[in-house]
Tab-separated table of C-alpha atoms in Angstrom:
chain	number	residue	atom	x	y	z
A	12	MET	CA	50.686	19.632	-61.777
A	13	LYS	CA	46.835	18.995	-61.742
A	14	LYS	CA	47.542	15.348	-61.769
A	15	ILE	CA	49.902	15.491	-58.846
A	16	ASN	CA	47.372	17.594	-56.840
A	17	ILE	CA	44.749	14.954	-57.019
A	18	ILE	CA	46.907	12.262	-55.917
A	19	LEU	CA	48.116	14.428	-52.887
A	20	TYR	CA	44.385	15.245	-51.810
A	21	THR	CA	43.490	11.546	-52.172
A	22	PHE	CA	46.468	10.318	-49.930
A	23	LEU	CA	45.615	13.350	-47.070
A	24	SER	CA	41.832	12.357	-47.175
A	25	PHE	CA	42.690	8.730	-46.545
A	26	ALA	CA	45.294	9.714	-44.033
A	27	ILE	CA	42.806	12.017	-42.049
A	28	PHE	CA	39.782	9.365	-42.014
A	29	THR	CA	41.931	6.473	-41.115
A	30	GLY	CA	43.326	8.751	-38.478
A	31	CYS	CA	39.616	9.637	-37.234
A	32	ASP	CA	38.737	6.242	-36.504
A	33	GLU	CA	41.428	5.786	-33.812
A	34	GLY	CA	39.679	6.171	-30.521
A	35	PHE	CA	36.470	6.688	-31.898
A	36	GLU	CA	34.553	4.265	-29.759
A	37	GLU	CA	36.075	6.113	-26.637
A	38	LEU	CA	35.192	9.741	-28.277
A	39	ASN	CA	31.498	8.540	-28.483
A	40	VAL	CA	30.926	7.712	-24.913
A	41	ASP	CA	28.519	9.938	-23.351
A	42	PRO	CA	29.761	10.800	-19.829
A	43	ASN	CA	26.385	11.955	-18.703
A	44	ASN	CA	24.789	8.606	-19.799
A	45	SER	CA	26.006	5.673	-17.549
A	46	THR	CA	26.149	1.955	-19.327
A	47	ALA	CA	26.075	0.506	-15.561
A	48	VAL	CA	23.412	1.823	-12.973
A	49	PRO	CA	24.296	1.786	-9.369
A	50	ALA	CA	21.761	-0.463	-7.417
A	51	HIS	CA	20.862	2.006	-4.957
A	52	LEU	CA	19.360	4.340	-7.723
A	53	LEU	CA	16.736	1.720	-7.939
A	54	LEU	CA	15.230	2.096	-4.519
A	55	GLY	CA	13.436	5.213	-4.566
A	56	GLY	CA	11.361	4.507	-7.654
A	57	PRO	CA	9.418	1.551	-6.312
A	58	GLN	CA	9.278	3.147	-3.031
A	59	ARG	CA	7.488	6.380	-4.200
A	60	ILE	CA	5.390	4.574	-7.168
A	61	TYR	CA	4.016	2.197	-4.389
A	62	MET	CA	3.045	4.788	-1.871
A	63	ASN	CA	1.331	7.032	-4.409
A	64	THR	CA	-0.657	4.223	-5.794
A	65	MET	CA	-1.818	3.433	-2.430
A	66	TYR	CA	-2.487	6.933	-1.637
A	67	SER	CA	-4.288	8.011	-4.812
A	68	ALA	CA	-7.727	9.063	-4.280
A	69	GLN	CA	-8.863	7.382	-7.184
A	70	TYR	CA	-7.419	4.086	-6.149
A	71	GLY	CA	-7.032	3.959	-2.267
A	72	GLY	CA	-9.549	6.401	-1.600
A	73	ASP	CA	-12.319	5.290	-4.158
A	74	MET	CA	-11.606	1.569	-3.644
A	75	GLY	CA	-10.281	1.582	-0.168
A	76	ALA	CA	-11.451	4.369	2.248
A	77	CYS	CA	-14.763	4.534	0.756
A	78	TRP	CA	-15.324	0.715	0.820
A	79	ALA	CA	-13.944	0.745	4.567
A	80	GLN	CA	-16.462	3.360	5.149
A	81	GLN	CA	-14.191	5.917	6.330
A	82	TRP	CA	-14.697	8.292	3.633
A	83	SER	CA	-17.672	8.906	1.323
A	84	LYS	CA	-18.498	11.279	-1.700
A	85	VAL	CA	-21.099	13.802	-2.319
A	86	GLN	CA	-20.884	13.073	-6.130
A	87	TYR	CA	-19.371	10.403	-8.822
A	88	ASN	CA	-20.174	7.815	-6.313
A	89	ASP	CA	-20.102	4.707	-8.918
A	90	GLU	CA	-16.904	3.296	-7.001
A	91	ALA	CA	-18.407	4.028	-3.640
A	92	ARG	CA	-21.428	1.586	-4.812
A	93	TYR	CA	-18.824	-0.886	-5.896
A	94	GLU	CA	-18.747	0.144	-9.687
A	95	PRO	CA	-15.010	0.574	-10.034
A	96	ARG	CA	-13.340	1.659	-13.171
A	97	ARG	CA	-11.863	-1.404	-14.930
A	98	GLY	CA	-8.884	0.870	-16.169
A	99	VAL	CA	-7.871	1.759	-12.582
A	100	ILE	CA	-7.910	-1.713	-11.602
A	101	ASP	CA	-5.678	-2.832	-14.430
A	102	ASN	CA	-3.211	-0.169	-13.541
A	103	ILE	CA	-2.868	-1.458	-10.134
A	104	TRP	CA	-1.971	-4.930	-11.536
A	105	SER	CA	0.825	-3.250	-13.875
A	106	THR	CA	2.248	-0.921	-11.704
A	107	MET	CA	2.965	-3.772	-9.002
A	108	TYR	CA	4.525	-5.948	-11.472
A	109	ALA	CA	6.155	-3.523	-13.740
A	110	SER	CA	7.207	-0.799	-11.486
A	111	VAL	CA	7.398	-2.181	-8.030
A	112	ILE	CA	8.474	-5.760	-8.052
A	113	SER	CA	10.371	-5.652	-11.296
A	114	GLU	CA	12.279	-2.444	-10.283
A	115	SER	CA	13.221	-4.134	-7.048
A	116	LYS	CA	14.251	-7.380	-8.362
A	117	ALA	CA	16.555	-5.408	-10.694
A	118	MET	CA	18.039	-3.612	-8.015
A	119	TYR	CA	18.312	-6.943	-6.013
A	120	ASN	CA	20.584	-8.308	-9.080
A	121	LEU	CA	22.454	-5.233	-9.281
A	122	ALA	CA	23.197	-5.415	-5.513
A	123	GLU	CA	24.284	-9.036	-5.695
A	124	ALA	CA	26.783	-8.163	-8.057
A	125	GLU	CA	27.993	-5.236	-6.201
A	126	GLY	CA	28.271	-7.522	-3.000
A	127	ASN	CA	25.511	-5.322	-1.183
A	128	ASN	CA	23.552	-7.393	1.180
A	129	SER	CA	21.697	-4.306	2.686
A	130	LEU	CA	20.427	-3.411	-0.348
A	131	LYS	CA	19.416	-7.207	-1.641
A	132	GLY	CA	17.576	-7.094	1.766
A	133	ALA	CA	15.696	-3.754	0.873
A	134	GLY	CA	15.043	-5.119	-2.685
A	135	LEU	CA	13.358	-8.378	-1.360
A	136	ILE	CA	11.102	-6.553	1.073
A	137	MET	CA	9.827	-4.108	-1.804
A	138	GLN	CA	9.155	-7.247	-3.770
A	139	ALA	CA	7.113	-8.774	-0.943
A	140	VAL	CA	5.340	-5.732	-0.399
A	141	GLY	CA	4.215	-5.889	-4.067
A	142	TYR	CA	3.383	-9.524	-4.106
A	143	GLN	CA	1.085	-9.424	-1.006
A	144	THR	CA	-0.783	-6.325	-2.528
A	145	LEU	CA	-1.139	-8.371	-5.519
A	146	VAL	CA	-2.414	-11.504	-3.896
A	147	ASP	CA	-4.527	-9.613	-1.202
A	148	PHE	CA	-6.311	-7.534	-3.927
A	149	TYR	CA	-6.898	-10.329	-6.672
A	150	GLY	CA	-6.332	-13.877	-4.986
A	151	PRO	CA	-4.239	-16.250	-7.204
A	152	VAL	CA	-1.455	-14.472	-8.922
A	153	PRO	CA	1.764	-15.358	-11.096
A	154	PHE	CA	4.432	-15.497	-8.652
A	155	THR	CA	6.793	-18.233	-9.262
A	156	GLU	CA	6.902	-17.633	-12.983
A	157	SER	CA	6.393	-13.873	-12.920
A	158	ILE	CA	9.199	-11.237	-13.736
A	159	ASP	CA	10.924	-13.855	-16.426
A	160	GLY	CA	10.983	-12.699	-19.759
A	161	SER	CA	11.102	-15.949	-21.155
A	162	ILE	CA	7.719	-16.814	-19.829
A	163	LEU	CA	4.978	-14.617	-21.637
A	164	GLN	CA	2.146	-16.475	-19.956
A	165	PRO	CA	3.067	-17.069	-16.197
A	166	ALA	CA	1.026	-19.606	-14.315
A	167	TYR	CA	-1.237	-18.206	-11.327
A	168	ASP	CA	-0.041	-19.758	-8.196
A	169	ASP	CA	-2.318	-20.427	-5.136
A	170	GLU	CA	-2.417	-17.718	-2.707
A	171	ALA	CA	-0.839	-19.763	0.040
A	172	VAL	CA	2.031	-20.249	-2.326
A	173	VAL	CA	2.425	-16.626	-2.798
A	174	TYR	CA	1.977	-16.080	0.902
A	175	ALA	CA	4.731	-18.745	1.586
A	176	GLY	CA	7.094	-16.967	-0.824
A	177	ILE	CA	6.156	-13.346	0.811
A	178	ILE	CA	7.286	-14.767	4.493
A	179	SER	CA	10.365	-16.364	2.686
A	180	MET	CA	11.399	-13.025	1.112
A	181	LEU	CA	11.124	-11.209	4.329
A	182	THR	CA	12.778	-13.913	6.427
A	183	GLU	CA	16.053	-14.014	3.846
A	184	ALA	CA	15.606	-10.134	3.847
A	185	ASN	CA	16.248	-9.813	7.450
A	186	ALA	CA	19.010	-12.313	7.530
A	187	LEU	CA	20.714	-10.170	4.596
A	188	LEU	CA	20.244	-7.266	6.400
A	189	ALA	CA	21.624	-8.704	9.667
A	190	THR	CA	25.138	-9.191	7.816
A	191	ARG	CA	25.682	-5.467	7.603
A	192	THR	CA	27.368	-6.057	4.265
A	193	GLY	CA	27.263	-2.968	2.026
A	194	SER	CA	24.797	-0.086	2.733
A	195	ILE	CA	21.976	1.881	1.531
A	196	THR	CA	22.451	5.162	0.299
A	197	SER	CA	20.506	7.703	2.466
A	198	SER	CA	19.534	9.982	-0.453
A	199	SER	CA	18.062	6.973	-2.479
A	200	ASP	CA	16.100	5.508	0.539
A	201	LEU	CA	12.701	7.479	1.039
A	202	PHE	CA	11.679	5.316	4.076
A	203	TYR	CA	14.657	5.515	6.191
A	204	GLY	CA	17.324	7.513	4.665
A	205	GLY	CA	19.503	4.319	4.819
A	206	ASP	CA	18.932	3.056	8.190
A	207	VAL	CA	19.636	-0.702	8.068
A	208	THR	CA	18.463	-1.345	11.688
A	209	LYS	CA	14.916	0.158	10.835
A	210	TRP	CA	14.932	-1.902	7.700
A	211	MET	CA	15.273	-5.113	9.766
A	212	LYS	CA	12.351	-3.888	11.952
A	213	LEU	CA	10.426	-3.321	8.746
A	214	ALA	CA	10.960	-6.918	7.458
A	215	ASN	CA	10.005	-8.376	10.874
A	216	SER	CA	6.972	-6.293	11.239
A	217	LEU	CA	5.644	-6.985	7.724
A	218	LYS	CA	6.332	-10.590	8.238
A	219	PHE	CA	4.152	-10.473	11.489
A	220	ARG	CA	1.411	-8.618	9.567
A	221	ALA	CA	1.560	-11.287	6.592
A	222	LEU	CA	1.262	-13.995	9.300
A	223	MET	CA	-1.421	-12.474	11.026
A	224	ARG	CA	-3.522	-11.809	7.779
A	225	ILE	CA	-3.484	-15.769	6.947
A	226	SER	CA	-3.901	-16.699	10.600
A	227	LYS	CA	-7.410	-17.931	10.210
A	228	SER	CA	-6.365	-20.398	7.358
A	229	SER	CA	-2.831	-21.288	8.280
A	230	GLY	CA	-3.243	-22.595	12.062
A	231	ASN	CA	0.910	-23.158	12.258
A	232	GLN	CA	2.109	-19.642	12.653
A	233	ASN	CA	2.304	-19.432	16.548
A	234	SER	CA	6.123	-20.297	16.972
A	235	GLU	CA	7.004	-17.983	14.019
A	236	LEU	CA	4.986	-14.881	15.400
A	237	GLN	CA	6.337	-15.377	18.859
A	238	ALA	CA	10.257	-15.537	17.432
A	239	LEU	CA	9.624	-11.933	16.205
A	240	MET	CA	8.707	-10.638	19.337
A	241	GLY	CA	11.392	-7.861	20.355
A	242	LYS	CA	12.706	-7.617	16.795
A	243	MET	CA	10.082	-5.287	15.096
A	244	PHE	CA	8.843	-1.527	15.331
A	245	THR	CA	9.402	-0.060	18.880
A	246	SER	CA	7.573	3.484	18.482
A	247	ASN	CA	6.348	5.953	15.801
A	248	ALA	CA	10.131	6.770	14.952
A	249	ASP	CA	10.306	3.224	13.109
A	250	ASN	CA	7.158	3.728	10.866
A	251	ALA	CA	7.852	3.014	7.352
A	252	GLN	CA	6.517	6.014	5.731
A	253	LEU	CA	7.310	8.527	2.600
A	254	ILE	CA	7.444	12.239	3.697
A	255	TYR	CA	5.822	14.051	1.045
A	256	LEU	CA	6.955	17.518	-0.267
A	257	GLY	CA	4.929	20.714	-0.381
A	258	ALA	CA	3.854	20.833	-4.065
A	259	SER	CA	3.157	18.802	-7.102
A	260	PRO	CA	4.027	16.278	-8.416
A	261	ASP	CA	5.871	15.393	-4.941
A	262	ALA	CA	3.047	15.877	-2.785
A	263	ASN	CA	0.717	13.676	-1.120
A	264	PRO	CA	-1.730	12.275	-3.797
A	265	ILE	CA	-4.731	12.850	-1.701
A	266	TRP	CA	-3.691	16.694	-1.793
A	267	GLU	CA	-3.172	16.702	-5.357
A	268	THR	CA	-6.536	15.666	-6.121
A	269	ILE	CA	-8.654	16.950	-3.610
A	270	VAL	CA	-6.934	20.488	-2.884
A	271	ASP	CA	-4.781	20.802	-5.850
A	272	GLY	CA	-7.234	19.293	-8.001
A	273	ASN	CA	-10.362	21.030	-6.585
A	274	ARG	CA	-11.883	17.477	-6.262
A	275	ALA	CA	-14.042	18.683	-3.120
A	276	GLU	CA	-16.517	15.314	-3.236
A	277	TYR	CA	-14.204	13.421	-0.987
A	278	LYS	CA	-16.020	13.745	2.484
A	279	ILE	CA	-15.926	12.197	5.860
A	280	ASN	CA	-18.169	8.915	6.448
A	281	SER	CA	-21.125	9.076	8.760
A	282	LYS	CA	-19.671	5.988	10.268
A	283	VAL	CA	-16.677	7.321	11.420
A	284	VAL	CA	-18.615	10.288	13.005
A	285	GLU	CA	-20.992	7.864	14.871
A	286	ILE	CA	-18.261	5.496	15.913
A	287	LEU	CA	-15.588	8.397	17.295
A	288	THR	CA	-18.484	10.253	18.855
A	289	ASP	CA	-19.638	7.261	20.771
A	290	LEU	CA	-16.202	6.674	22.030
A	291	ASN	CA	-15.590	10.263	23.097
A	292	ASP	CA	-12.485	10.314	20.419
A	293	ASP	CA	-10.578	13.374	20.129
A	294	ARG	CA	-9.141	12.104	16.833
A	295	LEU	CA	-12.608	12.907	15.164
A	296	GLU	CA	-11.606	16.607	15.042
A	297	VAL	CA	-8.507	15.739	13.158
A	298	TYR	CA	-10.053	13.356	10.838
A	299	ALA	CA	-12.699	15.562	9.896
A	300	GLY	CA	-13.229	19.252	9.298
A	301	VAL	CA	-16.737	21.331	9.971
A	302	ASN	CA	-19.320	21.688	7.451
A	303	ALA	CA	-20.758	25.481	6.445
A	304	SER	CA	-22.602	25.519	10.061
A	305	GLY	CA	-19.456	24.558	11.765
A	306	ASP	CA	-20.500	21.029	12.764
A	307	ILE	CA	-19.035	17.551	11.822
A	308	VAL	CA	-21.666	15.809	9.722
A	309	GLY	CA	-20.909	12.600	7.912
A	310	LYS	CA	-22.522	11.038	4.952
A	311	PRO	CA	-23.326	7.338	4.510
A	312	SER	CA	-21.665	5.379	1.853
A	313	GLY	CA	-23.324	5.248	-1.630
A	314	PHE	CA	-26.494	6.681	-3.420
A	315	GLY	CA	-26.360	8.322	-6.759
A	316	ALA	CA	-28.213	5.650	-8.635
A	317	GLN	CA	-31.793	6.503	-7.931
A	318	THR	CA	-31.167	9.061	-5.460
A	319	THR	CA	-29.512	11.967	-7.196
A	320	LEU	CA	-26.716	13.585	-5.474
A	321	PRO	CA	-25.718	16.222	-4.402
A	322	ASN	CA	-29.493	15.909	-2.631
A	323	GLU	CA	-30.530	19.105	-0.446
A	324	GLY	CA	-33.563	17.185	0.928
A	325	LEU	CA	-31.315	14.341	2.283
A	326	GLY	CA	-28.739	16.896	3.635
A	327	TYR	CA	-26.150	15.469	1.412
A	328	THR	CA	-24.359	18.324	-0.181
A	329	TYR	CA	-21.090	19.787	-0.537
A	330	SER	CA	-21.628	22.419	2.102
A	331	ASN	CA	-23.732	20.159	4.397
A	332	ILE	CA	-21.432	17.143	4.809
A	333	SER	CA	-17.707	17.667	6.541
A	334	PRO	CA	-14.469	17.491	4.444
A	335	LEU	CA	-11.542	15.342	5.477
A	336	GLY	CA	-9.539	17.247	8.258
A	337	ASP	CA	-6.818	19.682	7.626
A	338	LYS	CA	-4.091	17.149	8.380
A	339	TYR	CA	-5.384	14.638	6.041
A	340	LEU	CA	-5.342	17.069	3.230
A	341	GLU	CA	-2.022	18.509	3.475
A	342	ALA	CA	0.547	18.251	0.950
A	343	THR	CA	3.315	16.858	3.294
A	344	LEU	CA	0.902	14.120	5.047
A	345	PRO	CA	3.320	11.148	4.988
A	346	GLY	CA	2.175	8.023	3.107
A	347	VAL	CA	2.459	4.946	5.682
A	348	LEU	CA	3.264	1.543	4.539
A	349	MET	CA	3.187	0.115	7.929
A	350	SER	CA	2.925	1.996	11.192
A	351	TYR	CA	3.924	1.109	14.893
A	352	SER	CA	0.216	1.438	15.848
A	353	GLN	CA	-1.135	-1.242	13.559
A	354	LEU	CA	1.773	-3.508	14.553
A	355	SER	CA	0.601	-2.983	18.100
A	356	PHE	CA	-2.965	-4.075	17.348
A	357	LEU	CA	-1.782	-6.962	15.352
A	358	ILE	CA	0.437	-8.044	18.444
A	359	ALA	CA	-2.566	-7.369	20.726
A	360	GLN	CA	-5.084	-9.625	18.610
A	361	ALA	CA	-2.106	-12.270	18.530
A	362	ALA	CA	-2.020	-12.476	22.376
A	363	ASN	CA	-5.744	-12.460	22.783
A	364	GLU	CA	-5.935	-15.451	20.278
A	365	GLY	CA	-3.251	-17.195	22.007
A	366	PHE	CA	-1.091	-17.114	19.010
A	367	ILE	CA	1.844	-15.698	21.416
A	368	SER	CA	2.288	-15.566	25.087
A	369	GLY	CA	0.723	-13.095	27.345
A	370	GLY	CA	-3.079	-13.434	27.148
A	371	ILE	CA	-5.441	-10.672	27.929
A	372	PRO	CA	-2.908	-8.751	30.104
A	373	SER	CA	-0.295	-8.371	27.356
A	374	ALA	CA	-3.106	-7.823	24.707
A	375	LEU	CA	-4.413	-4.835	26.742
A	376	ASP	CA	-0.931	-3.497	26.998
A	377	TRP	CA	-0.305	-3.696	23.423
A	378	TYR	CA	-3.718	-2.440	22.656
A	379	LYS	CA	-2.982	0.702	24.645
A	380	ASN	CA	0.091	0.959	22.807
A	381	GLY	CA	-1.706	0.928	19.391
A	382	ILE	CA	-4.218	3.776	20.676
A	383	ALA	CA	-1.478	5.983	22.103
A	384	SER	CA	0.740	5.787	19.020
A	385	SER	CA	-2.328	6.521	16.720
A	386	PHE	CA	-3.187	9.513	18.813
A	387	GLU	CA	0.560	10.771	18.750
A	388	PHE	CA	0.639	10.481	14.984
A	389	ASN	CA	-2.251	12.809	14.820
A	390	GLY	CA	-0.668	15.321	17.168
A	391	LEU	CA	-2.775	14.399	20.362
A	392	ASP	CA	-2.309	12.626	23.774
A	393	ALA	CA	-4.228	9.403	24.618
A	394	THR	CA	-4.175	9.625	28.363
A	395	ALA	CA	-7.791	10.820	29.206
A	396	TYR	CA	-8.889	8.703	26.194
A	397	LEU	CA	-7.292	5.559	27.816
A	398	ALA	CA	-8.830	6.257	31.163
A	399	GLN	CA	-12.336	5.950	29.771
A	400	SER	CA	-13.930	2.551	31.084
A	401	ASN	CA	-15.557	1.757	27.659
A	402	ILE	CA	-12.064	1.481	26.150
A	403	ILE	CA	-10.639	-1.149	28.461
A	404	PHE	CA	-11.542	-4.810	27.888
A	405	SER	CA	-11.503	-7.879	30.453
A	406	THR	CA	-12.605	-10.654	28.039
A	407	LYS	CA	-11.561	-12.452	25.036
A	408	ALA	CA	-14.751	-11.578	23.205
A	409	ASP	CA	-14.664	-7.929	24.193
A	410	ALA	CA	-10.726	-7.559	23.102
A	411	THR	CA	-11.736	-9.154	19.602
A	412	GLU	CA	-14.137	-6.493	19.164
A	413	LYS	CA	-12.455	-3.427	20.650
A	414	ILE	CA	-8.942	-4.419	19.076
A	415	ALA	CA	-10.301	-4.550	15.659
A	416	THR	CA	-12.313	-1.315	16.061
A	417	GLN	CA	-9.236	0.565	17.219
A	418	GLU	CA	-7.180	-0.665	14.331
A	419	TRP	CA	-9.922	0.466	11.944
A	420	ILE	CA	-9.724	3.736	13.491
A	421	SER	CA	-6.268	4.129	13.487
A	422	LEU	CA	-5.995	3.015	9.734
A	423	PHE	CA	-7.942	6.370	8.732
A	424	GLY	CA	-6.375	7.792	5.588
A	425	GLN	CA	-4.522	4.415	4.614
A	426	GLY	CA	-7.518	3.568	2.348
A	427	PHE	CA	-6.440	0.081	1.000
A	428	GLU	CA	-5.101	-1.208	4.335
A	429	SER	CA	-8.037	-0.074	6.204
A	430	TRP	CA	-10.288	-1.974	3.757
A	431	THR	CA	-7.837	-5.037	3.610
A	432	GLU	CA	-7.951	-5.364	7.513
A	433	TRP	CA	-11.581	-4.700	7.437
A	434	ARG	CA	-12.011	-7.675	4.962
A	435	ARG	CA	-9.938	-9.831	7.373
A	436	ASN	CA	-11.572	-8.811	10.736
A	437	LYS	CA	-15.316	-7.744	9.503
A	438	ILE	CA	-15.197	-5.268	12.420
A	439	PRO	CA	-16.778	-2.951	12.992
A	440	ALA	CA	-20.014	-4.058	11.409
A	441	LEU	CA	-20.367	-2.259	8.354
A	442	SER	CA	-23.681	-2.264	6.014
A	443	PRO	CA	-23.269	-2.406	2.100
A	444	ALA	CA	-23.433	1.230	0.500
A	445	ALA	CA	-26.698	2.593	-0.183
A	446	GLU	CA	-27.991	1.848	-3.830
A	447	ALA	CA	-24.978	-0.467	-4.619
A	448	ILE	CA	-24.917	-2.852	-7.417
A	449	ILE	CA	-24.035	-5.900	-5.362
A	450	THR	CA	-25.378	-6.769	-2.065
A	451	GLU	CA	-21.904	-7.000	0.073
A	452	ILE	CA	-19.011	-4.899	0.434
A	453	PRO	CA	-16.427	-6.341	-2.046
A	454	SER	CA	-14.070	-8.810	-1.207
A	455	ARG	CA	-11.543	-8.565	-3.493
A	456	LEU	CA	-10.802	-6.420	-7.306
A	457	PHE	CA	-11.429	-7.762	-10.869
A	458	TYR	CA	-8.565	-9.368	-12.432
A	459	PRO	CA	-7.136	-7.229	-15.245
A	460	THR	CA	-9.303	-6.891	-18.407
A	461	THR	CA	-6.302	-8.013	-20.402
A	462	GLU	CA	-5.486	-11.160	-18.850
A	463	PRO	CA	-8.363	-13.198	-20.376
A	464	SER	CA	-7.114	-12.573	-23.867
A	465	LEU	CA	-3.282	-12.648	-23.116
A	466	ASN	CA	-2.955	-15.285	-20.588
A	467	LYS	CA	-6.441	-17.106	-20.640
A	468	ALA	CA	-5.128	-20.582	-19.521
A	469	SER	CA	-3.449	-19.211	-16.413
A	470	TYR	CA	-6.472	-16.746	-15.862
A	471	ASP	CA	-8.960	-19.466	-16.259
A	472	SER	CA	-7.053	-21.389	-13.413
A	473	GLY	CA	-6.782	-18.702	-11.300
A	474	VAL	CA	-10.653	-17.832	-11.461
A	475	SER	CA	-11.451	-21.733	-10.697
A	476	ARG	CA	-9.564	-21.608	-7.468
A	477	ILE	CA	-11.861	-18.480	-6.210
A	478	GLY	CA	-15.331	-19.662	-7.881
A	479	ALA	CA	-15.593	-16.634	-10.093
A	480	ASP	CA	-13.889	-13.433	-11.193
A	481	GLN	CA	-16.100	-11.122	-9.066
A	482	LEU	CA	-15.836	-8.552	-6.531
A	483	THR	CA	-17.670	-10.710	-3.997
A	484	SER	CA	-15.504	-14.120	-4.534
A	485	SER	CA	-13.789	-14.741	-1.170
A	486	LEU	CA	-9.986	-14.949	-0.709
A	487	PHE	CA	-8.184	-17.770	1.282
A	488	TRP	CA	-7.524	-15.692	4.090
A	489	GLN	CA	-10.745	-14.192	4.499
């Protein structure tokens, strides 16, 4: 009997275990963990990460707004004196490649498999944004061999090659979006809520900006610039911007650092106070708050090496220097990728330089559009300001100065972009920060500290094209 029970037990066990194997793969599929990712889910990440990087006080503030002399600091002035933290610079490089370009390329590939041309277009735009940031910050960078897992040491491409690729991406993006094939899921799109028409305008507006950035070195951009007229932003409603929420970690990074993080050393720069006061510009009271005495007082860039900060004798203290204005310390301050105001100034400059038709009369109209839209963004009306005789121009030389100055004013809060456009125009006239470790305002960022060891041959090739891996090495469009 015992022998019979053993045999029966063995038989039943065999039947149970073999029976359990049937459908094993189906039973072990987690319904909450997809094996295929819809392409649209990869759009919001690059948008948010890019804007967070540009608006970080330790990134776009320390090395953008301070270098463009729109912000200053009462304390911790190393970056403002052109001694940036190398780890931060390394992070910008890795973020652009790994989180903006790579993710956007993955979205493009998934969208291609889905037959979604609209998302492919958005993916190309975000890749172009990432590459332009890299080439504008560093100089020669990996482009043709980048984001390829089989190439561990990608070559650095000439800046002109990278720019040609960026412009080609934006041209192709517009063509893909124009097919109206597929869609952009509204909940995944942090810029436009899925509006394909606005994405088309963005592609063309970014292309115009890229062509203007290299206009001093290109010389053959006129027909392309003219062809874009009428196909770009037409009002502030077209601004490419991310609307932040009211609490961390989804608030504007400036608020998260200065207000929520209690880092009150970020203040208004005296250059902003000087220029806007001379122009009787109401934006000053939006850009800056009042000090402890109820006045708007700025601080020049720098100090903190030989001169200890805070410094009561010089008046450079937390209570004496004005903070940034309330609007620019709001948690919900939009993160702007590109605005109608900036586009208007770029068009005005193109008309003034003869790159597009219209000459000075057209340049003046677009210049006024740029000012009016900047005032509107800041909750103001520009009518009285535009009626001032010192605002208007009638000659090319005067237009050159005033257009670039007004663009610099309008880019307040967009630290890296204000620094980049200042590097292109060199207007308004700025002097290097006090007690700086170099004798001029930086022209670029250092290459990442890992590149000389991980990609030495390519790094050496890139450095040789700009002379040296220094903050003062000139880029080809400057």
